[in-house]
PDB file of C-alpha atoms and ligand atoms in Angstrom:
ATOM      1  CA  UNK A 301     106.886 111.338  82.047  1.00 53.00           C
ATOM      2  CA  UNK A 302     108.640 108.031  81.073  1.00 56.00           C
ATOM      3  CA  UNK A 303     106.833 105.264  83.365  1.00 63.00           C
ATOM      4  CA  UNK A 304     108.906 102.291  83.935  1.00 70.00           C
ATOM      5  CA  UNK A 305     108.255  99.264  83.413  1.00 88.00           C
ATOM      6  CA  UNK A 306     106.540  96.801  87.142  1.00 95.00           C
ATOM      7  CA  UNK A 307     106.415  93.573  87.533  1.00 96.00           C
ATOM      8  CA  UNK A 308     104.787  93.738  91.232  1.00 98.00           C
ATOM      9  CA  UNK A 309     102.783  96.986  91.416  1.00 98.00           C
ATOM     10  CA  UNK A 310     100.707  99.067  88.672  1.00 98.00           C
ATOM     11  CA  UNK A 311     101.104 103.565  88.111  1.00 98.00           C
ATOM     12  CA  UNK A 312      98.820 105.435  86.513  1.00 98.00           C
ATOM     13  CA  UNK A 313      97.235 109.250  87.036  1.00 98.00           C
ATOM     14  CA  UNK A 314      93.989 110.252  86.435  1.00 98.00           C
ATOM     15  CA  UNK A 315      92.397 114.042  86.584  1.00 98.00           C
ATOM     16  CA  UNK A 316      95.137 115.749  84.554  1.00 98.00           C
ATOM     17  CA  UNK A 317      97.776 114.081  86.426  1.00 98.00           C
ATOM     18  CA  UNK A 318      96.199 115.214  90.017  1.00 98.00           C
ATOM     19  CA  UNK A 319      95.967 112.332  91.454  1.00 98.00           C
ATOM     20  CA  UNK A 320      98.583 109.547  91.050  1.00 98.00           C
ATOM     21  CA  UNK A 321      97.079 105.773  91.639  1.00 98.00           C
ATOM     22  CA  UNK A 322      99.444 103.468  92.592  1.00 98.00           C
ATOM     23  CA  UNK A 323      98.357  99.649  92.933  1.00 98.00           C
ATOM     24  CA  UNK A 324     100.029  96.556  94.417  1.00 98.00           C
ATOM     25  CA  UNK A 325      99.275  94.072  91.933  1.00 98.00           C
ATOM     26  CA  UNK A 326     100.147  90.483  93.581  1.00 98.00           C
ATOM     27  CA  UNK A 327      96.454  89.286  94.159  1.00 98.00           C
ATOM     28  CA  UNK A 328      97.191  85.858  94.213  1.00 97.00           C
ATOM     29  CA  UNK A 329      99.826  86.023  97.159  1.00 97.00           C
ATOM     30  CA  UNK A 330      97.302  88.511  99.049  1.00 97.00           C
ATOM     31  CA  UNK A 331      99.725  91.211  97.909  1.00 98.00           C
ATOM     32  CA  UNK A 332     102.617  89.665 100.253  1.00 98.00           C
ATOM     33  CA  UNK A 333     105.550  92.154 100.170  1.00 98.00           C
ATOM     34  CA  UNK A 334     108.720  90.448  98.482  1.00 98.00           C
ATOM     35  CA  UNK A 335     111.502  92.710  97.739  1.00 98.00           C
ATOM     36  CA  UNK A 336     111.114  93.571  94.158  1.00 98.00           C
ATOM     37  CA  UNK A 337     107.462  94.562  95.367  1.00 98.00           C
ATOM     38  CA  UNK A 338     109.081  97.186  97.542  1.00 98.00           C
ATOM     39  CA  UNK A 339     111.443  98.544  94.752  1.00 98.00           C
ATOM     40  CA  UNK A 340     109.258  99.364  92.556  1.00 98.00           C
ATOM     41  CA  UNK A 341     106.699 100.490  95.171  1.00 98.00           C
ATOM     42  CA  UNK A 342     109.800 102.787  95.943  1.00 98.00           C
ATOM     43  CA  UNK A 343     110.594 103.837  92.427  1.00 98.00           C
ATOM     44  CA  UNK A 344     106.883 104.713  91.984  1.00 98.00           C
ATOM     45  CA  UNK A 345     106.179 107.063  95.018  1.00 98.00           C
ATOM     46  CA  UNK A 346     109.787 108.692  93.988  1.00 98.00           C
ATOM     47  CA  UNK A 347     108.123 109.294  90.423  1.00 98.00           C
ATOM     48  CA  UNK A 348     104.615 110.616  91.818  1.00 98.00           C
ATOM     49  CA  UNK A 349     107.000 112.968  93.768  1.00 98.00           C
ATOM     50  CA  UNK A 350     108.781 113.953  91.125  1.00 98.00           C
ATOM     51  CA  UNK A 351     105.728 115.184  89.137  1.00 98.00           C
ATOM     52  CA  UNK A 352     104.359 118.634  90.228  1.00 98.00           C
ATOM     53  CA  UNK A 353     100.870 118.059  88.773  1.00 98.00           C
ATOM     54  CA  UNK A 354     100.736 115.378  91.052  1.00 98.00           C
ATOM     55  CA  UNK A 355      99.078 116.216  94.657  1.00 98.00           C
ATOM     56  CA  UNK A 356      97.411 113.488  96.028  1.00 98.00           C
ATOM     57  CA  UNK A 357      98.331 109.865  96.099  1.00 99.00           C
ATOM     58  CA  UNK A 358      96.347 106.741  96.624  1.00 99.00           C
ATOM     59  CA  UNK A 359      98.044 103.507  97.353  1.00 99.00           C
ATOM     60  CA  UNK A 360      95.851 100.218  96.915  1.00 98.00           C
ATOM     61  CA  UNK A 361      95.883  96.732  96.411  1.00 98.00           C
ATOM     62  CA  UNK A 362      94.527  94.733  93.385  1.00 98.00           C
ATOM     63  CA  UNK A 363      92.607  91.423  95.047  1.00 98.00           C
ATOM     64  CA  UNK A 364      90.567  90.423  97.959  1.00 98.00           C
ATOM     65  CA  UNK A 365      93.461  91.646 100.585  1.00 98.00           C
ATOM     66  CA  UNK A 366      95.492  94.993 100.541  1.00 98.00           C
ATOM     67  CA  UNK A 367      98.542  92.874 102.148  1.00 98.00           C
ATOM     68  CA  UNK A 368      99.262  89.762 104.073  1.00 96.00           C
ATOM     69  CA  UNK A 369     102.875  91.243 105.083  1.00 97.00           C
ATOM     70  CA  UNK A 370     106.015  90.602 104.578  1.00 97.00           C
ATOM     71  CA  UNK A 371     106.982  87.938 101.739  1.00 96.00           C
ATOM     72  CA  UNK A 372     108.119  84.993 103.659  1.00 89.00           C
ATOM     73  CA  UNK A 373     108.660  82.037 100.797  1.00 90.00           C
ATOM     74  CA  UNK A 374     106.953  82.651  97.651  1.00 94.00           C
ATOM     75  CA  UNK A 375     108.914  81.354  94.606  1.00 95.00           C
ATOM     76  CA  UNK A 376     109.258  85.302  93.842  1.00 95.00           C
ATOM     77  CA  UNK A 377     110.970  86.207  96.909  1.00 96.00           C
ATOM     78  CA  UNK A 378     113.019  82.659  97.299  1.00 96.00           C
ATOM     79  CA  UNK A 379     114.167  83.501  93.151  1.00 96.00           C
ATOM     80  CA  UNK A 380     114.831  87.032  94.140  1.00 96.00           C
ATOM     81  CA  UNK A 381     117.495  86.537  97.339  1.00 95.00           C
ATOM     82  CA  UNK A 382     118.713  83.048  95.831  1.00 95.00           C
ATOM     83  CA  UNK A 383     122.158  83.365  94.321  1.00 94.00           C
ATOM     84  CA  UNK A 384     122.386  82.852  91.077  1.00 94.00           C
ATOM     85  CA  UNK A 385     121.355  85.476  87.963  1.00 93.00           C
ATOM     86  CA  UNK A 386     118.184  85.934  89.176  1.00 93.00           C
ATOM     87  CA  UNK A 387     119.376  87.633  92.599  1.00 96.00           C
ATOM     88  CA  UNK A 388     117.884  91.151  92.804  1.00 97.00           C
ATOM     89  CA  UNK A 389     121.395  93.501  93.419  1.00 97.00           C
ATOM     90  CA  UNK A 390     119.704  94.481  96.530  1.00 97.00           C
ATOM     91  CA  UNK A 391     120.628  91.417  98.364  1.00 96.00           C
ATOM     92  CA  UNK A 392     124.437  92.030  97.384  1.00 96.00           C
ATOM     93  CA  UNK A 393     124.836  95.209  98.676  1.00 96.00           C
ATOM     94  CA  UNK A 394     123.642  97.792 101.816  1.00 96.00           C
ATOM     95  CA  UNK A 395     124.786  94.661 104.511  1.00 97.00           C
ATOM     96  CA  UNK A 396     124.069  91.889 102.052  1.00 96.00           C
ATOM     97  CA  UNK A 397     127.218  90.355 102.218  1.00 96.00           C
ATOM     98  CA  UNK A 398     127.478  91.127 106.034  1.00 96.00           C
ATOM     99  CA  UNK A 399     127.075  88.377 108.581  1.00 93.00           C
ATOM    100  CA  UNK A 400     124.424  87.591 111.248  1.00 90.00           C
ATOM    101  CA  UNK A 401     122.789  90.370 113.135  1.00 93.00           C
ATOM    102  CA  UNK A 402     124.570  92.916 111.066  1.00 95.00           C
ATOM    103  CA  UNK A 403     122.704  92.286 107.739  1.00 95.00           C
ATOM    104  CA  UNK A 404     119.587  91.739 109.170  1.00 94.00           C
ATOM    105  CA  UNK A 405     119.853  95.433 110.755  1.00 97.00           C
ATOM    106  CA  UNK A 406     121.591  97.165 107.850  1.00 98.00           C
ATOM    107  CA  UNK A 407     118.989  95.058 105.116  1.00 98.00           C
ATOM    108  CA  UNK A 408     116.168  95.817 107.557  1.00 98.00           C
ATOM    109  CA  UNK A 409     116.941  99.563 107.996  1.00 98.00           C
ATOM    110  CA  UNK A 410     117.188 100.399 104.141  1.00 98.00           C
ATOM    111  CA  UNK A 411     114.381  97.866 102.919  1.00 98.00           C
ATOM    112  CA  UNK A 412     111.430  97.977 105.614  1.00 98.00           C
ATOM    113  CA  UNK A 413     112.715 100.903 108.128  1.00 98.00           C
ATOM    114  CA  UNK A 414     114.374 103.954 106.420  1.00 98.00           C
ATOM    115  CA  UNK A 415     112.055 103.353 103.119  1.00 98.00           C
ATOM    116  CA  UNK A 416     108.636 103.295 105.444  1.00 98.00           C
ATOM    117  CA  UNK A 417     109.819 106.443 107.041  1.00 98.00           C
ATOM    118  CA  UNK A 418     110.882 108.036 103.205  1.00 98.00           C
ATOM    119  CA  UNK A 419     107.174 107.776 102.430  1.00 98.00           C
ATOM    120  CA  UNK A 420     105.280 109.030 105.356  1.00 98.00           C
ATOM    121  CA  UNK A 421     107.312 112.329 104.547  1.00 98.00           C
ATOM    122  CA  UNK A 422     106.453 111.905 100.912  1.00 98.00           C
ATOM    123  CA  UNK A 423     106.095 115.880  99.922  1.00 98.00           C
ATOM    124  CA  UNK A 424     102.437 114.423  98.462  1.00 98.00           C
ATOM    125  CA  UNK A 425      99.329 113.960 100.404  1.00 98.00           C
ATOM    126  CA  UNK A 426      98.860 110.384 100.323  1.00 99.00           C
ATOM    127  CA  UNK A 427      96.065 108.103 100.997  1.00 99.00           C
ATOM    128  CA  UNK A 428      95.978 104.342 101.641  1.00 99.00           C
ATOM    129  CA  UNK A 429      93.004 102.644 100.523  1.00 99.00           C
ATOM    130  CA  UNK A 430      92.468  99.260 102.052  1.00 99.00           C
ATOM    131  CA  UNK A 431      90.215  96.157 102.071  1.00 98.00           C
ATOM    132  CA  UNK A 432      90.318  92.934 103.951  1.00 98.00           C
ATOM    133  CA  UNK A 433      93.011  91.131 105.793  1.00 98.00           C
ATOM    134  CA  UNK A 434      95.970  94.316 106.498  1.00 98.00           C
ATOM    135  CA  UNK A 435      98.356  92.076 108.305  1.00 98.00           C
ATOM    136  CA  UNK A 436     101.925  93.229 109.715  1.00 98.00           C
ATOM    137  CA  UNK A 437     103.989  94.654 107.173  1.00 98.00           C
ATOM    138  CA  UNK A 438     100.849  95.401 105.413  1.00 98.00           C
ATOM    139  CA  UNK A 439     100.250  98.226 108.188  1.00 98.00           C
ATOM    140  CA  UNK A 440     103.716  99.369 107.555  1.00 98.00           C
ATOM    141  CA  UNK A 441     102.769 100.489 104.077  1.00 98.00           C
ATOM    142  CA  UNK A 442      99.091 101.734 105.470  1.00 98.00           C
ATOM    143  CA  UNK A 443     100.360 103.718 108.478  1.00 98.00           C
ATOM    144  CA  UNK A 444     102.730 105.489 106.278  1.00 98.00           C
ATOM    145  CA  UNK A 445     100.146 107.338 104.487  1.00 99.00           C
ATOM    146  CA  UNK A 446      98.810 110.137 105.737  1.00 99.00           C
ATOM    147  CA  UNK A 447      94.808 109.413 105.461  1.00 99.00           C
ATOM    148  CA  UNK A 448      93.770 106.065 105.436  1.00 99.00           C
ATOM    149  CA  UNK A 449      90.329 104.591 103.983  1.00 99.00           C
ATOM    150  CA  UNK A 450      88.821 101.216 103.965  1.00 98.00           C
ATOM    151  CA  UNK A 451      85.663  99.257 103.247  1.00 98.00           C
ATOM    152  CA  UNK A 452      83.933  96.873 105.615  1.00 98.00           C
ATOM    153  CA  UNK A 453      86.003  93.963 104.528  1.00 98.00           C
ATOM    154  CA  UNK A 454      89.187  95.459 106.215  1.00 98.00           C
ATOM    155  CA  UNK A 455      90.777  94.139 109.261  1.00 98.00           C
ATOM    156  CA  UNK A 456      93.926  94.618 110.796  1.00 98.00           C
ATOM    157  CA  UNK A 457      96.315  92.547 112.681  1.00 98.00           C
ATOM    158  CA  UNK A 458     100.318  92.538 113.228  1.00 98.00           C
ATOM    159  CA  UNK A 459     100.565  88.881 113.966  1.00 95.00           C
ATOM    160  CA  UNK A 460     104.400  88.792 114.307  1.00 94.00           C
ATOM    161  CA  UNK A 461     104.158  88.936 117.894  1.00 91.00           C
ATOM    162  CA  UNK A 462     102.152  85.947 117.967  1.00 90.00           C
ATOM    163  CA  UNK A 463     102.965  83.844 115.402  1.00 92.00           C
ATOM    164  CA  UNK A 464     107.100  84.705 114.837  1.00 94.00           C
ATOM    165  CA  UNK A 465     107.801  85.503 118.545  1.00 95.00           C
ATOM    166  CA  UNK A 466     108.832  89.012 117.272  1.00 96.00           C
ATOM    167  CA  UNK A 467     108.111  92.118 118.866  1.00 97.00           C
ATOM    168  CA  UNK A 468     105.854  93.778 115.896  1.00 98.00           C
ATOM    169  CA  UNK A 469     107.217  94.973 112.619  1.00 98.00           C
ATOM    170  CA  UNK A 470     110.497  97.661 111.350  1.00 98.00           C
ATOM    171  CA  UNK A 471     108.455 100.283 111.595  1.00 98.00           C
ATOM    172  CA  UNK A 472     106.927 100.457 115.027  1.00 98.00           C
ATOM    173  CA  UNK A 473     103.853 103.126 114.771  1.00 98.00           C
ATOM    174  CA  UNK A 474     101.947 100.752 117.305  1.00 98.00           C
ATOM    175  CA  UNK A 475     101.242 102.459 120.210  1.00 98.00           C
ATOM    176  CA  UNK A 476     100.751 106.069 117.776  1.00 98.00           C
ATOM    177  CA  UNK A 477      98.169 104.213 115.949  1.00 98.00           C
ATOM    178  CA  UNK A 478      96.150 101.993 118.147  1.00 98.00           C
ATOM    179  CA  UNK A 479      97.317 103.528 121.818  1.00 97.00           C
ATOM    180  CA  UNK A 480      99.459 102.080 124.215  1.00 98.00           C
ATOM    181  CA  UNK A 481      97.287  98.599 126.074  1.00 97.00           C
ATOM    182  CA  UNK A 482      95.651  98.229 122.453  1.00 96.00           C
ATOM    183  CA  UNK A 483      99.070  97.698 120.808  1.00 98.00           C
ATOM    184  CA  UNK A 484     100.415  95.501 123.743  1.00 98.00           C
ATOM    185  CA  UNK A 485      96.734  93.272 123.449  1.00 97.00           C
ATOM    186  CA  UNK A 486      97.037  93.342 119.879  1.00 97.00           C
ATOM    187  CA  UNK A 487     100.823  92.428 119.881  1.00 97.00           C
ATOM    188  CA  UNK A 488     100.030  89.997 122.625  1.00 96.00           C
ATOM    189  CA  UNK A 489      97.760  87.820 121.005  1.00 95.00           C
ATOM    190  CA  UNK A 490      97.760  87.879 117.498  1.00 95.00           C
ATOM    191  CA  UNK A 491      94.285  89.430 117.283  1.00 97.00           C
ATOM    192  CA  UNK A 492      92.957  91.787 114.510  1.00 98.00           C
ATOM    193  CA  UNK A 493      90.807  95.024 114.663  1.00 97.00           C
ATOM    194  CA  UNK A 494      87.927  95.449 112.405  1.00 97.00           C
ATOM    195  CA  UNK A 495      87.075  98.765 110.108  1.00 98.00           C
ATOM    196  CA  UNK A 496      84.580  99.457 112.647  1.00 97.00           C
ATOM    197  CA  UNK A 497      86.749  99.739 115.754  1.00 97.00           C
ATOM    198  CA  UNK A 498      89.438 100.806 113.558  1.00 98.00           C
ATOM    199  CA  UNK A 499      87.436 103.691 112.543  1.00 98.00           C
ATOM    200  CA  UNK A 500      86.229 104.461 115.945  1.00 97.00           C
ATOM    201  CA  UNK A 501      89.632 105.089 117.122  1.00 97.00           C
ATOM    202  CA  UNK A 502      90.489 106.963 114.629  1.00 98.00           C
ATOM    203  CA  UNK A 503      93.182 104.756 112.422  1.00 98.00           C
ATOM    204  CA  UNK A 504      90.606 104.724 109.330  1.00 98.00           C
ATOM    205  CA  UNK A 505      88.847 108.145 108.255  1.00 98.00           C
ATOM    206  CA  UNK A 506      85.854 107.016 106.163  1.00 98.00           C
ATOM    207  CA  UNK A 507      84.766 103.078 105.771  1.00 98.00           C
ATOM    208  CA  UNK A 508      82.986 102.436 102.635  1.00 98.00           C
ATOM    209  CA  UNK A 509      80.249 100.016 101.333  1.00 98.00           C
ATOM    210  CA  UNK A 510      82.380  96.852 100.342  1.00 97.00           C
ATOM    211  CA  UNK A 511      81.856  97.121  96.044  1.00 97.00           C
ATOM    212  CA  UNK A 512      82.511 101.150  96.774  1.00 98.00           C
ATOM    213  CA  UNK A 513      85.790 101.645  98.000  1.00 98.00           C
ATOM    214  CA  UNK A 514      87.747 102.209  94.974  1.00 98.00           C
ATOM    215  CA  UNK A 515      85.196 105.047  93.662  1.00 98.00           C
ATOM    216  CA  UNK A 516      84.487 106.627  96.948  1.00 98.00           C
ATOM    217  CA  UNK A 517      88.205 107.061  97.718  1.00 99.00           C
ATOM    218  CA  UNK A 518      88.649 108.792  94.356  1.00 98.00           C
ATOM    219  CA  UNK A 519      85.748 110.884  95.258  1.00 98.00           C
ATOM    220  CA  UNK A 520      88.042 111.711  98.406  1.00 98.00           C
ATOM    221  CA  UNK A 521      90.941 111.719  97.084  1.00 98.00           C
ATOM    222  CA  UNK A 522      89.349 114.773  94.597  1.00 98.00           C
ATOM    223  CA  UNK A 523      88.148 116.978  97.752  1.00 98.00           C
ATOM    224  CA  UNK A 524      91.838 116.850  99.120  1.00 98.00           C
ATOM    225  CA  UNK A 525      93.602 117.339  95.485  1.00 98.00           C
ATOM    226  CA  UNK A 526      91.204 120.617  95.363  1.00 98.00           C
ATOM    227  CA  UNK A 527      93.461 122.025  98.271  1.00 97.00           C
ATOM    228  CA  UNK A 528      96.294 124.360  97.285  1.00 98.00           C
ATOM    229  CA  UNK A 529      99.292 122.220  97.462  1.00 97.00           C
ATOM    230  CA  UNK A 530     101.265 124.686  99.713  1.00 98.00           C
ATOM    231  CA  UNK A 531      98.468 124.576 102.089  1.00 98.00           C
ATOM    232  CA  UNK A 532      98.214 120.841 101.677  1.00 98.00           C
ATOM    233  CA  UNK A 533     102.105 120.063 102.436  1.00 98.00           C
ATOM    234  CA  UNK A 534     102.258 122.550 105.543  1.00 98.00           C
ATOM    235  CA  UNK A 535      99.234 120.948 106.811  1.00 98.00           C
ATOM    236  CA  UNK A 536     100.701 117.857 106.406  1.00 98.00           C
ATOM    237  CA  UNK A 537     104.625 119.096 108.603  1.00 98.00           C
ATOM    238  CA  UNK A 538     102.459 120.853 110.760  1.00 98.00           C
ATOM    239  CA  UNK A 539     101.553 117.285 111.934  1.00 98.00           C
ATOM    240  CA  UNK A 540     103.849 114.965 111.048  1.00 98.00           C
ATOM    241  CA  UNK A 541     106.262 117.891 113.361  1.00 98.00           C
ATOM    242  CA  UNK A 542     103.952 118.063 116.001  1.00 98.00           C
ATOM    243  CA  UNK A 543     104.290 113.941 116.116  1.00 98.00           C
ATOM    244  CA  UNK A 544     107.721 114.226 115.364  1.00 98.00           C
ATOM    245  CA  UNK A 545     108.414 116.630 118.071  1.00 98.00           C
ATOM    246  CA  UNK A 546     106.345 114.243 120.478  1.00 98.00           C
ATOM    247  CA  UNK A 547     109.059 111.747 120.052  1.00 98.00           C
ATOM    248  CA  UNK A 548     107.782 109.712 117.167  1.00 98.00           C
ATOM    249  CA  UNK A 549     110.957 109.640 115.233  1.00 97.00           C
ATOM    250  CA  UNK A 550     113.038 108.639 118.216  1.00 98.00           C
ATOM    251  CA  UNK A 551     110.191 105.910 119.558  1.00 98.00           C
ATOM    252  CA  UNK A 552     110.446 104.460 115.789  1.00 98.00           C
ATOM    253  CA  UNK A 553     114.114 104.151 115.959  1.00 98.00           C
ATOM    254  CA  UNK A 554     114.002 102.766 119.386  1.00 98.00           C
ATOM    255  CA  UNK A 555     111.842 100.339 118.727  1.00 98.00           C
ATOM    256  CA  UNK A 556     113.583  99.644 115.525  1.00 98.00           C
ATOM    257  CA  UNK A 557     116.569  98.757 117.536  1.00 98.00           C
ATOM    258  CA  UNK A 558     115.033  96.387 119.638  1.00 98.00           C
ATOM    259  CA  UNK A 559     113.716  94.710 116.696  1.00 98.00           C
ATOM    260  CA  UNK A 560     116.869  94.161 115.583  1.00 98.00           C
ATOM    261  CA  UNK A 561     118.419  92.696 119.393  1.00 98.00           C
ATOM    262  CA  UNK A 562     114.549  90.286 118.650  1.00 97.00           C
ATOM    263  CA  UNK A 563     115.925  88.905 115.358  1.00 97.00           C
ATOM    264  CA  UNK A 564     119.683  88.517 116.615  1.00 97.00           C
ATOM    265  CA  UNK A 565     118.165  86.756 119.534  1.00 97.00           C
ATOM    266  CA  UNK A 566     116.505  84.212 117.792  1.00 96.00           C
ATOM    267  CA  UNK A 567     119.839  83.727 115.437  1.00 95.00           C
ATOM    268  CA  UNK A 568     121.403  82.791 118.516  1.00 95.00           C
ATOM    269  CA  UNK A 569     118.935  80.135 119.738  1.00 96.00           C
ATOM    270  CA  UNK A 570     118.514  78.771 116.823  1.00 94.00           C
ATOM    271  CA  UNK A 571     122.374  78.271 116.011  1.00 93.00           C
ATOM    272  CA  UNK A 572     122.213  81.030 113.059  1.00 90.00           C
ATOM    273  CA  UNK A 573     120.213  79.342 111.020  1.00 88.00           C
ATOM    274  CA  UNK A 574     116.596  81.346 111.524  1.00 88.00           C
ATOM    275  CA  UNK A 575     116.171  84.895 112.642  1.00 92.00           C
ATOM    276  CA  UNK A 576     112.779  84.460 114.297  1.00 92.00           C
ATOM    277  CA  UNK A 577     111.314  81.901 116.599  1.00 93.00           C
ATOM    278  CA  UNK A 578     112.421  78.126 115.314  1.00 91.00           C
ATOM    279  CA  UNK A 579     109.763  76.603 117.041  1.00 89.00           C
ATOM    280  CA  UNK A 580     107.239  79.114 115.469  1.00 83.00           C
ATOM    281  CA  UNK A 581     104.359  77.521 113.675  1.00 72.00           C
ATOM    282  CA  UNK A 582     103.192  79.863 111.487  1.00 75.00           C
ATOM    283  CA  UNK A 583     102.615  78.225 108.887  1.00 76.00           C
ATOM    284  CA  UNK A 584     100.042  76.121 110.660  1.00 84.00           C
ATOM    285  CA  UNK A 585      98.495  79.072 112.623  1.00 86.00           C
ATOM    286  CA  UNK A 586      95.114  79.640 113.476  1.00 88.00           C
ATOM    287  CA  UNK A 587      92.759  82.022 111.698  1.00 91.00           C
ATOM    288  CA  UNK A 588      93.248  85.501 113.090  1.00 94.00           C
ATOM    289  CA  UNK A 589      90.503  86.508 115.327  1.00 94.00           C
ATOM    290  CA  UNK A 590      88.373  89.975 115.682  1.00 94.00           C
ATOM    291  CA  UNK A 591      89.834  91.308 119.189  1.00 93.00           C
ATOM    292  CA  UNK A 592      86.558  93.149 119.719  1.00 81.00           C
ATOM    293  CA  UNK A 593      83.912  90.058 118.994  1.00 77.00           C
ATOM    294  CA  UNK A 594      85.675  87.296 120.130  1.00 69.00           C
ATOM    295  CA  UNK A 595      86.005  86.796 124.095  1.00 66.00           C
ATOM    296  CA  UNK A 596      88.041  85.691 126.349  1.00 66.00           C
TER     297      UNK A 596
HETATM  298 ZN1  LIG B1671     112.645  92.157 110.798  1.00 91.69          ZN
END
């Protein structure tokens, strides 16, 4: 299979094509999500689809931190929405050229809402493989997958709440993932989770020795590819149905909305000119603490 060419992300199989690897490759920024990441992060899932060989894939993260979140100002993501020749078309069209709250929600839905969903029902058992700071939109990509494995350098943390006076990220799996008062706390103060607790309730399937995660989770990633892939994919509708069916798909997109009314709030306080909280200082924030270690 042809394998484009990435900028933001590295593809390759391994096993006779069984298992598909795919890598975010932006160590230096702590993997920070600009858009171009998430295109080709797109276009790479959609080609590990594509291939029936292909039956289980692992999504990781070159560097010291599987992702910091969303891509607020590198020179990437300034170069890539900046008009000019540079502009990625993505910025010109689905609500681009639309005005206040309108492009936020269409831009959001296609490139952080619509495209999280698009993978969790990937028909592909995937597995996100994770190591140190997992902040915000960086559990977006995590969450998505079906199994999730870390080491004991992982932590996890939506700090939008605190830092951005938002009300969590697009894709609102909160309360599914960490239950109800733990989302709210976590939301609430800006606090993170370690692989520990996150294993303990259940987020994380195996932790790893740090220096082992990247061989153990192929090791995993083998056991699962052994499964028929019939068996694999109903096992996998059975419960994403079951959550479905639960009201996960409706909670997302009601959440979703309000996400959207968080943004367009902010536009209006601030006069249009910022979509989150003006007065925010998140650039100057405080290190994120462990919830579970750190008292009051
Ligand atoms: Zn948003």
């Amino acid at each position: 299979m042809n394998t484009p060419a990435y900028s933001y992300i590295e593809y390759e199989t391994i096993d006779d094509n069984s298992i598909a690897i795919i890598s975010l490759n932006r160590p230096r920024q702590r993997n920070a999500q600009n858009r171009g990441l998430l295109e080709e992060l797109g276009r790479a899932f959609e080609i590990a689809e594509l291939d029936d060989d292909v039956r289980v894939v692992i999504l990781r993260a070159n560097g010291p931190s599987f992702s910091a979140g969303h891509d607020l100002g590198s020179a990437d993501a300034r170069r890539e929405r900046t008009e000019g020749p540079d502009q990625l078309e993505s910025f010109r069209n689905n609500g681009g050229t639309k005005l206040g709250a309108e492009k936020f929600w269409r831009q959001e839905w296609h490139h952080y809402f619509q495209n999280t969903r698009r993978w969790r029902d990937l028909r592909k058992i995937t597995i996100a493989s994770v190591q140190g700071p997992v902040y915000s939109a960086g559990l977006m990509l995590m969450w998505a997958c079906d199994l999730i494995v870390s080491d004991t350098t992982a932590s996890f943390a939506d700090v939008v709440g605190a830092r951005l006076g938002m009300c969590g990220v697009e894709y609102f799996a909160h309360p599914w993932e960490l239950g109800p008062r733990r989302a709210k706390e976590l939301l609430l103060t800006g606090d993170a989770i370690d692989a520990d607790e996150a294993h303990r309730i259940g987020m994380v399937s195996k932790v790893f020795p740090e220096g082992r995660l990247e061989e153990d989770t192929i090791e995993f990633a083998r056991r699962i590819a052994a499964r028929p892939s019939a068996a694999a994919l109903m096992i996998k509708e059975a419960v994403n149905q079951t959550q479905d069916n639960q009201g996960f798909f409706n909670a997302l997109n009601a959440a979703f909305t309000l996400h959207e009314l968080n943004h367009a709030h902010w536009g209006l306080v601030s006069g249009g000119e910022v979509f989150m909280d003006p007065s925010a200082p998140w650039k100057d924030a405080p290190p994120v603490r462990i919830a579970e270690k750190d008292k009051p």
